[in-house]
Short mmCIF file of C-alpha atoms in Angstrom, two decimals:
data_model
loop_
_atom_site.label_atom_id
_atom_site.label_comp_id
_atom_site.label_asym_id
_atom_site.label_seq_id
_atom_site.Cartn_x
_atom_site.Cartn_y
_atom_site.Cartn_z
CA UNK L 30 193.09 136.46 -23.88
CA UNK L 31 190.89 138.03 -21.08
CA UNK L 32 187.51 135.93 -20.14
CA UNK L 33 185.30 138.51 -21.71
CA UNK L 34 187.31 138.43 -24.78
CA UNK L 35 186.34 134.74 -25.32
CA UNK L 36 182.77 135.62 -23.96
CA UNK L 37 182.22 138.40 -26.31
CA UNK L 38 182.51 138.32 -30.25
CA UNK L 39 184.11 141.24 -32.76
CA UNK L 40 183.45 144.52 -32.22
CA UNK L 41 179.90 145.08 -32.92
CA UNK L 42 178.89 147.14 -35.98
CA UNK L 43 176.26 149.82 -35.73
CA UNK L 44 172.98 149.41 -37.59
CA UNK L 45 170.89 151.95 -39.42
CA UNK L 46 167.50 152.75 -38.42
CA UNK L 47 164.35 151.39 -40.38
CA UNK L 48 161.47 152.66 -41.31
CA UNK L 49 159.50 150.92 -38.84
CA UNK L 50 161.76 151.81 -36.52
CA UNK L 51 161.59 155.31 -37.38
CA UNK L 52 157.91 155.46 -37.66
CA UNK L 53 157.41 154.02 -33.82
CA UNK L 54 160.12 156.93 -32.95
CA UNK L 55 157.59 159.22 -34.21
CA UNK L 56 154.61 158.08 -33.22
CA UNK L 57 156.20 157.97 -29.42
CA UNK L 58 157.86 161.44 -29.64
CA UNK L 59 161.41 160.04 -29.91
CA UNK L 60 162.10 161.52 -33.24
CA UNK L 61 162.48 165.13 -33.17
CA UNK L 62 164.34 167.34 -35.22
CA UNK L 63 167.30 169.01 -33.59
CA UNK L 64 169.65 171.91 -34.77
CA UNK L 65 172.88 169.87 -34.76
CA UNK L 66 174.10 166.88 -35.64
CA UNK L 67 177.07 163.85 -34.49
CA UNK L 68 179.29 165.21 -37.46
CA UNK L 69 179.43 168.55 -36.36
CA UNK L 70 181.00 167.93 -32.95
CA UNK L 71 183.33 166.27 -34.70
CA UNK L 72 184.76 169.37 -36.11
CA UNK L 73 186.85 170.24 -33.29
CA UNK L 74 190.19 171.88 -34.27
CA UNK L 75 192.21 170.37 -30.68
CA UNK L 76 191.45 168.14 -27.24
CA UNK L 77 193.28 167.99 -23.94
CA UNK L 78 192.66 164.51 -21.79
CA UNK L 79 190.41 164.62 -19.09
CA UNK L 80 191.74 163.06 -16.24
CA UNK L 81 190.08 162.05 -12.69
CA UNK L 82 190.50 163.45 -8.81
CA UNK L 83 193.39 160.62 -9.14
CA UNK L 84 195.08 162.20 -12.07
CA UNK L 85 194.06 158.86 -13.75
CA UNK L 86 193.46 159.32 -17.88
CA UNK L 87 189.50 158.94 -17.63
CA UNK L 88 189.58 157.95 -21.50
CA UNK L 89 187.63 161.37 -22.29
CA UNK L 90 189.32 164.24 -23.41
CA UNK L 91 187.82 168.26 -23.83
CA UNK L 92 187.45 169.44 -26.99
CA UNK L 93 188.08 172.90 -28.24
CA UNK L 94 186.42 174.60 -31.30
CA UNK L 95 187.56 177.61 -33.23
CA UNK L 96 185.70 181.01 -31.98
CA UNK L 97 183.20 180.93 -34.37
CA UNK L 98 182.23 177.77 -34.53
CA UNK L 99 182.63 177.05 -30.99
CA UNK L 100 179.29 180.12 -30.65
CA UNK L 101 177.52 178.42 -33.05
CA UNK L 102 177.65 174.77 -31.66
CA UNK L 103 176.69 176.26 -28.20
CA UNK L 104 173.54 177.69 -29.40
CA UNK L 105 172.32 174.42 -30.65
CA UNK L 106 173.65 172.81 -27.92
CA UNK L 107 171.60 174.99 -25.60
CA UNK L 108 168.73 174.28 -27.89
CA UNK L 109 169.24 170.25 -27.78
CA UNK L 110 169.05 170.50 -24.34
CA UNK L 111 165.62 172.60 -23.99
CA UNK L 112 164.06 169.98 -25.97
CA UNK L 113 165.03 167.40 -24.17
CA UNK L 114 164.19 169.04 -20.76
CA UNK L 115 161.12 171.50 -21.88
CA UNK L 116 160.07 170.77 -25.07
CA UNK L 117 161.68 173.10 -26.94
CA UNK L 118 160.90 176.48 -24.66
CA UNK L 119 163.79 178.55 -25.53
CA UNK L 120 163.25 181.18 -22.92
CA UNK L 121 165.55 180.03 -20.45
CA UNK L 122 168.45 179.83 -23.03
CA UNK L 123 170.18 183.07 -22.08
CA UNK L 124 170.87 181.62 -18.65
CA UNK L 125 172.35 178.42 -20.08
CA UNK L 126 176.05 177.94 -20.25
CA UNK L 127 177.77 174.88 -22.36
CA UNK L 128 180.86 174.46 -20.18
CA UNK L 129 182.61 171.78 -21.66
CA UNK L 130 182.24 168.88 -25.04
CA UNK L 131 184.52 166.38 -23.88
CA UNK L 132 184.51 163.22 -26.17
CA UNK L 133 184.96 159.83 -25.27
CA UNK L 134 188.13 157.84 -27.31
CA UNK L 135 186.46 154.03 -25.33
CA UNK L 136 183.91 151.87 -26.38
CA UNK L 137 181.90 151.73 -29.47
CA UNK L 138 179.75 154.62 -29.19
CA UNK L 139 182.55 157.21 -29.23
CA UNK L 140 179.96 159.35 -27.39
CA UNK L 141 180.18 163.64 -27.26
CA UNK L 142 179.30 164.57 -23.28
CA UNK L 143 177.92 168.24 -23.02
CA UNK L 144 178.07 169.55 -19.66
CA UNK L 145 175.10 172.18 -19.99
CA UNK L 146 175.21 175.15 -16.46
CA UNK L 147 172.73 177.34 -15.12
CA UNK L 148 174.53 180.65 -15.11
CA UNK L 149 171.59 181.89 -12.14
CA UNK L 150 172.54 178.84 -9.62
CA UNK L 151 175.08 176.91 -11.06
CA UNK L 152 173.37 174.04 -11.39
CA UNK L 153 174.54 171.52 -13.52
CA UNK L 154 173.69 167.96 -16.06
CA UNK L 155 174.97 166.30 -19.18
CA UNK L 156 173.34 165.02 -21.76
CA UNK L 157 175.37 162.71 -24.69
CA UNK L 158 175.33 162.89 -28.51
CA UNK L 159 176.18 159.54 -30.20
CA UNK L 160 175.61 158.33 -33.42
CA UNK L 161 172.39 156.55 -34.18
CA UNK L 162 172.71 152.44 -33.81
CA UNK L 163 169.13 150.16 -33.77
CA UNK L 164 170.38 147.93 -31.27
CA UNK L 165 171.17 150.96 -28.83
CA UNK L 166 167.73 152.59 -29.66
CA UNK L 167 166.12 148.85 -28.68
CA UNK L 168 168.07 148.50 -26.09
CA UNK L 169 166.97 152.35 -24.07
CA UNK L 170 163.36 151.81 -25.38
CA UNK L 171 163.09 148.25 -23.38
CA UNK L 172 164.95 150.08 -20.57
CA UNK L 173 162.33 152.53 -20.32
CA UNK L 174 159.26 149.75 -20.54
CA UNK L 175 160.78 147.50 -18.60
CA UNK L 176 163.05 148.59 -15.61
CA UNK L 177 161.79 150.68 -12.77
CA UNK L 178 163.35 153.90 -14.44
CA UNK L 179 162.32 156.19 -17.40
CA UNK L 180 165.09 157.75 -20.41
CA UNK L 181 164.63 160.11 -21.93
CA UNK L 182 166.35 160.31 -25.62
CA UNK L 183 166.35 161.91 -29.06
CA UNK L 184 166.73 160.48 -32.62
CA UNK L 185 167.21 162.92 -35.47
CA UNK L 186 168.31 160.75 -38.58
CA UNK L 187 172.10 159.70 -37.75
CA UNK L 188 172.42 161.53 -34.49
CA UNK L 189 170.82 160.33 -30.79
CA UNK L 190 170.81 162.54 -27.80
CA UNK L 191 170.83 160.55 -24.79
CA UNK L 192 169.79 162.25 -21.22
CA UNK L 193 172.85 161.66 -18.52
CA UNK L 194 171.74 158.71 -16.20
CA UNK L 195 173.01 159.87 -12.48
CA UNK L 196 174.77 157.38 -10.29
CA UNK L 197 178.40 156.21 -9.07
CA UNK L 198 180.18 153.90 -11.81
CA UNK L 199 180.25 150.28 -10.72
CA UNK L 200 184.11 150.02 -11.06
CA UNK L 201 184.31 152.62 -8.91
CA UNK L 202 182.04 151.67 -6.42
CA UNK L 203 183.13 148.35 -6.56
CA UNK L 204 186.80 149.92 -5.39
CA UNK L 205 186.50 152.84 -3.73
CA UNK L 206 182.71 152.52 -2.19
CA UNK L 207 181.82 148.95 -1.36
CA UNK L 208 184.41 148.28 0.73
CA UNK L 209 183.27 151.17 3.39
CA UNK L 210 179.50 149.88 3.26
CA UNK L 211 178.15 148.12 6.57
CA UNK L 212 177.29 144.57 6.16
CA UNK L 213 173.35 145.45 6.22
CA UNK L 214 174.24 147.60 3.27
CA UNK L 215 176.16 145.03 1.51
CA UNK L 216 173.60 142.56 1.80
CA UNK L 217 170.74 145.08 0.01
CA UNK L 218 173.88 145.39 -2.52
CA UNK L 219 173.79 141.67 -3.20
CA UNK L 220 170.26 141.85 -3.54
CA UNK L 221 169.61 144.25 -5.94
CA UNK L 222 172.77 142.77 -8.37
CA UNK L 223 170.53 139.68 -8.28
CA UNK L 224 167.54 141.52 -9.32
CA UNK L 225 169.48 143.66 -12.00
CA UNK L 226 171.24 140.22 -12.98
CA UNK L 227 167.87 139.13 -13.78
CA UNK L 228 166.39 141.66 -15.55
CA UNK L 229 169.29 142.25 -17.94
CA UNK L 230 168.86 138.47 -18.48
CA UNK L 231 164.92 138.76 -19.27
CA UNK L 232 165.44 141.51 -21.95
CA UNK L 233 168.73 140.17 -23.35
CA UNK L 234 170.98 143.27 -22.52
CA UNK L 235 174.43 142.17 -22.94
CA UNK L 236 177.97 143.14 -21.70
CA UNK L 237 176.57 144.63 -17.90
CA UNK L 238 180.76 145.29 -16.96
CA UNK L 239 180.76 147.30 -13.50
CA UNK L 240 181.98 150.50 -16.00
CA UNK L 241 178.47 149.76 -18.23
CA UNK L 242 176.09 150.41 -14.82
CA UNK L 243 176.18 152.70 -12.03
CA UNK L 244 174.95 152.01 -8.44
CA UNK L 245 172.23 154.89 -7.14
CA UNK L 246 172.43 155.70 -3.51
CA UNK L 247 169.10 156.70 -2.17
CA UNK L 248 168.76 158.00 1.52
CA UNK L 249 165.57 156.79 2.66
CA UNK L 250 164.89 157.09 7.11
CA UNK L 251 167.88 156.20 8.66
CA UNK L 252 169.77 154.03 6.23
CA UNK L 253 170.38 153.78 2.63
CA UNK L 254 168.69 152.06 -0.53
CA UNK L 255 170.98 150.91 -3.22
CA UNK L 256 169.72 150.40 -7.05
CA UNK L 257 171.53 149.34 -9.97
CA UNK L 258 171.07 150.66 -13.36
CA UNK L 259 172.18 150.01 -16.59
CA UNK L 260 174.16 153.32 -18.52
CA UNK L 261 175.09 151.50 -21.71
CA UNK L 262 172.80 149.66 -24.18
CA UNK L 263 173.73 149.09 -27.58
CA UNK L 264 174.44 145.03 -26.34
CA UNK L 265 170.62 144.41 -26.72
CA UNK L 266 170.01 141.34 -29.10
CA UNK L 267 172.93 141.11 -30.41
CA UNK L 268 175.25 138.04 -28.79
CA UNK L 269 174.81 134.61 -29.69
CA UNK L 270 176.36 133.17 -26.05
CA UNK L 271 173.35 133.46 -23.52
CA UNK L 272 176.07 134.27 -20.55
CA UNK L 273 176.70 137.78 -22.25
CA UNK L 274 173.36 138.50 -21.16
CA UNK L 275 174.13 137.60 -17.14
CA UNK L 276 176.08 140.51 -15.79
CA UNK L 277 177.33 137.90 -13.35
CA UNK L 278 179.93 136.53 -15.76
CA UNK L 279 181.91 139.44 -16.18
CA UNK L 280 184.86 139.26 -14.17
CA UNK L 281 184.90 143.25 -13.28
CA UNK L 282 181.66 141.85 -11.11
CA UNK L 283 183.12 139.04 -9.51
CA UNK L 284 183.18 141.16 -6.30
CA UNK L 285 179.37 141.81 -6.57
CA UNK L 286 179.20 137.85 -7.52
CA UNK L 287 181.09 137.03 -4.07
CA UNK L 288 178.91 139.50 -1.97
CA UNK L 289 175.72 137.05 -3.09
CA UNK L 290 177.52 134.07 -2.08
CA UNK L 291 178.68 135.83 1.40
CA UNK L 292 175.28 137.46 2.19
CA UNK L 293 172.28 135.47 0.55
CA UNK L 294 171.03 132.04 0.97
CA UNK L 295 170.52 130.46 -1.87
CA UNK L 296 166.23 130.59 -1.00
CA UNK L 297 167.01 134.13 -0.77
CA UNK L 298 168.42 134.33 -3.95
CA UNK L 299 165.45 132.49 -6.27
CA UNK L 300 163.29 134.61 -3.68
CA UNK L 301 164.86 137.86 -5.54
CA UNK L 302 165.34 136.43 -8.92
CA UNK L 303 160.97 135.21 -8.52
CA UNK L 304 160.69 138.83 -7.43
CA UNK L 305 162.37 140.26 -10.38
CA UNK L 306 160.34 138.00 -13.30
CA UNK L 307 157.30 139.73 -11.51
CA UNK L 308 157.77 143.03 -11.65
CA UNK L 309 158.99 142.57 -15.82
CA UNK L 310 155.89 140.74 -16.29
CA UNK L 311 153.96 143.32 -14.28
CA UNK L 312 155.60 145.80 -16.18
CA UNK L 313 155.00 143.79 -19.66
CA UNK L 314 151.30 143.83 -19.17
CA UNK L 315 150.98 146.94 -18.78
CA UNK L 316 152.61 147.95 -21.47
CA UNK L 317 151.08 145.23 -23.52
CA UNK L 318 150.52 147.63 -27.15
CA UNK L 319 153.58 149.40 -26.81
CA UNK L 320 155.99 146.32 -25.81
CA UNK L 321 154.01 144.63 -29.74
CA UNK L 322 154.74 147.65 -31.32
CA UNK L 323 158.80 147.76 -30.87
CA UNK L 324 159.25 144.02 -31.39
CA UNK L 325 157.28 143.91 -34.53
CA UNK L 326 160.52 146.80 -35.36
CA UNK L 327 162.60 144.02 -34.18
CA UNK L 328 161.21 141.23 -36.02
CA UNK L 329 161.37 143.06 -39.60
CA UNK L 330 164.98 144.57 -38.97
CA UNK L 331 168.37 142.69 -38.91
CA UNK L 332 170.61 143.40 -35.07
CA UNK L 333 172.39 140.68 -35.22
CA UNK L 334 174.40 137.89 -36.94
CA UNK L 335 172.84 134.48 -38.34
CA UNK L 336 175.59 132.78 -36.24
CA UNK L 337 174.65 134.83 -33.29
CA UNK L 338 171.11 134.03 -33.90
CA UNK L 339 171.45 129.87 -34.05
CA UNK L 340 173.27 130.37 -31.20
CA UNK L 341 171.76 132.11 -28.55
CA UNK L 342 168.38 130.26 -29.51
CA UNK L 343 169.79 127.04 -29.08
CA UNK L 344 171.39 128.44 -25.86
CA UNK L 345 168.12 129.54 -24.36
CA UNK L 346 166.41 126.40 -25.30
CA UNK L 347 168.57 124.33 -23.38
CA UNK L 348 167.95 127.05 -20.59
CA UNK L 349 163.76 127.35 -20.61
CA UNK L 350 162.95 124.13 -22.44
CA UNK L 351 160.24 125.66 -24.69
CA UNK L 352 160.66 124.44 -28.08
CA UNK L 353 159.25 127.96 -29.51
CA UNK L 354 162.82 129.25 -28.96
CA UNK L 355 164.16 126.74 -31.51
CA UNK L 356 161.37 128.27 -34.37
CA UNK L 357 162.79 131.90 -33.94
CA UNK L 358 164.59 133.39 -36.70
CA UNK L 359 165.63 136.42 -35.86
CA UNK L 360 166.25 138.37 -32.04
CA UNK L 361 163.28 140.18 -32.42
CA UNK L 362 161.20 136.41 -32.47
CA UNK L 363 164.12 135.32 -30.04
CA UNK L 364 163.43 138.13 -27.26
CA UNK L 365 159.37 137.92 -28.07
CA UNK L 366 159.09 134.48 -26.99
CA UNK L 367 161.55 135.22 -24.27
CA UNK L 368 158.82 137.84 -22.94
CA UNK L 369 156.10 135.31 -23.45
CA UNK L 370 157.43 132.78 -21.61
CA UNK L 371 158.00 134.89 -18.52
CA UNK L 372 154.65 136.60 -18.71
CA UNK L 373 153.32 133.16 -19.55
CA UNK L 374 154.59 131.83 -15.91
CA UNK L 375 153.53 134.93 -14.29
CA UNK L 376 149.95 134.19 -15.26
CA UNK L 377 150.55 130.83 -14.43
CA UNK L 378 151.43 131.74 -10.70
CA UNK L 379 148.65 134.02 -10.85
CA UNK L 380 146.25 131.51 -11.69
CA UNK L 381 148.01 128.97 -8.66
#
């Protein structure tokens, strides 16, 4: 049995959207209706696997539809994506091509990738259809709030449309990438996995494997800035062992765990880690209303497993201390108090 079999529990079911839930969708422009749904994708009469530059099986293989339902799915695929990108304006639709629905046979999502073309330049994105799961919607809403980036997403009852997030996988950077970087670069590497360690650890965003986050290469003067971000999110609130939540305990990162040992001092490191509790708590009250708003969703829906719950409570307890961990009774109360505490001690510092 692999380490992150023993870390991680069963397969995680998905669970259904609430009405609170549904109503903050709304009233934040999430939930729109869209001309196709999950379900219909799934009607594809054949596949062929995709594989990589390698001729490696990438786990995704291209679906084919018959003629005429392969015109109709384009059309609303061409309309999902003006939505997403431009509110709906449908006048650039005749210069939109759908060149490929590839699904993805990995993972729990089982996830439809539409590679959507500008015919004029040849320009090209995805965007991903998934069926709708709580702890996935939680999990991209607290990205947005709470990390440096913004996602944008879509919730129609049981389908979500999820905009691509850019970057080189971690596996592969890990392999093919890091290797080649200079040691100034690997150093800002080790840095920002200690930030992104961090954060996932604030918001309780579990399972961070190097195939879950991609590393974003920016070129900035004459060298270049490395971020981390997270590409997969339906692990939010749901594991009762508090190391799921530390992407440094998944052995696919042990090579970004040994870069922080070789290139940061261990001041350096709680430096970075200080650094990172900031900018959440920065970012927390700021977006004070909004931040209430989703956890009282939380609080009133059910993520998670009581044995998961008694768990990870305890777990953090023993981590923080602060006895208010120990009166939770659900994740929602679990990751509230977990954003207290750390805008709690930001305010504290502030105050210093």
């Amino acid at each position: 049995m692999s380490s992150e079999e023993k870390l991680m529990s069963q397969k995680k079911p998905a669970f259904p959207v609430t009405e609170e839930l549904h109503a903050y969708l709304t009233e934040h422009s999430r939930n729109i209706k869209i001309p196709i749904f999950y379900e219909d994708l799934l009607r594809f009469q054949g596949s062929i696997v995709v594989y990589d530059k390698n001729d490696v099986d990438t786990l995704w293989v291209r679906t084919y539809y018959s003629e005429f339902e392969r015109e109709e799915i384009d059309l609303s695929l061409k309309k999902v994506y003006t939505i997403l990108h431009s509110n709906g304006n449908e006048e650039t639709i005749p210069y939109l091509n759908i060149d490929a629905i590839d699904y993805c046979t990995f993972g729990n999502s089982k996830p439809f990738r539409v590679k959507v073309r500008n015919i004029l330049n040849d320009n090209y994105t995805y965007f991903y259809v998934k069926k709708t799961d709580a702890s996935r919607i939680y999990g991209l809403e607290l990205e947005h709030i709470l990390s440096p980036y913004n996602l944008n997403f879509l919730v129609y009852k049981d389908t979500l449309i999820e905009e691509h997030i850019a970057g080189i996988p971690g596996d592969d950077f890990i392999k093919e990438f890091l290797p080649k970087c200079r040691e100034s670069e690997k150093a800002q590497i080790a840095k920002e996995f200690v930030k992104f360690n961090e954060r996932c650890m604030i918001r309780l965003l579990g399972d961070m494997r190097s195939y879950n986050y991609v590393i974003v290469p920016t070129h900035d003067f004459d060298h270049v800035v490395y971020k981390i971000r997270a590409i997969d999110f339906d692990q939010q609130c749901f594991e009762g062992k508090f190391k799921v939540y530390y992407p440094q305990f998944f052995k696919e990162n042990y090579p970004m765990v040994a870069l922080v040992g070789d290139k940061l001092h261990e001041a350096s490191i709680n430096q970075y880690r200080i650094e990172e509790r900031s900018i959440v708590a920065k970012r927390i009250l700021s977006s004070e209303q909004r931040i209430q708003q989703l956890i009282f969703c939380m609080k009133n829906d059910v993520i998670s497993t009581d044995k998961n719950i008694q768990l990870l409570k305890q777990q953090v307890f023993d981590f923080t201390k602060d006895i208010a961990f120990k009166k939770s009774s659900n994740m929602g109360e679990i990751l509230e108090t977990a954003l207290e505490f750390v805008k709690r001690n930001y305010e504290n510092m502030s105050v210093l």
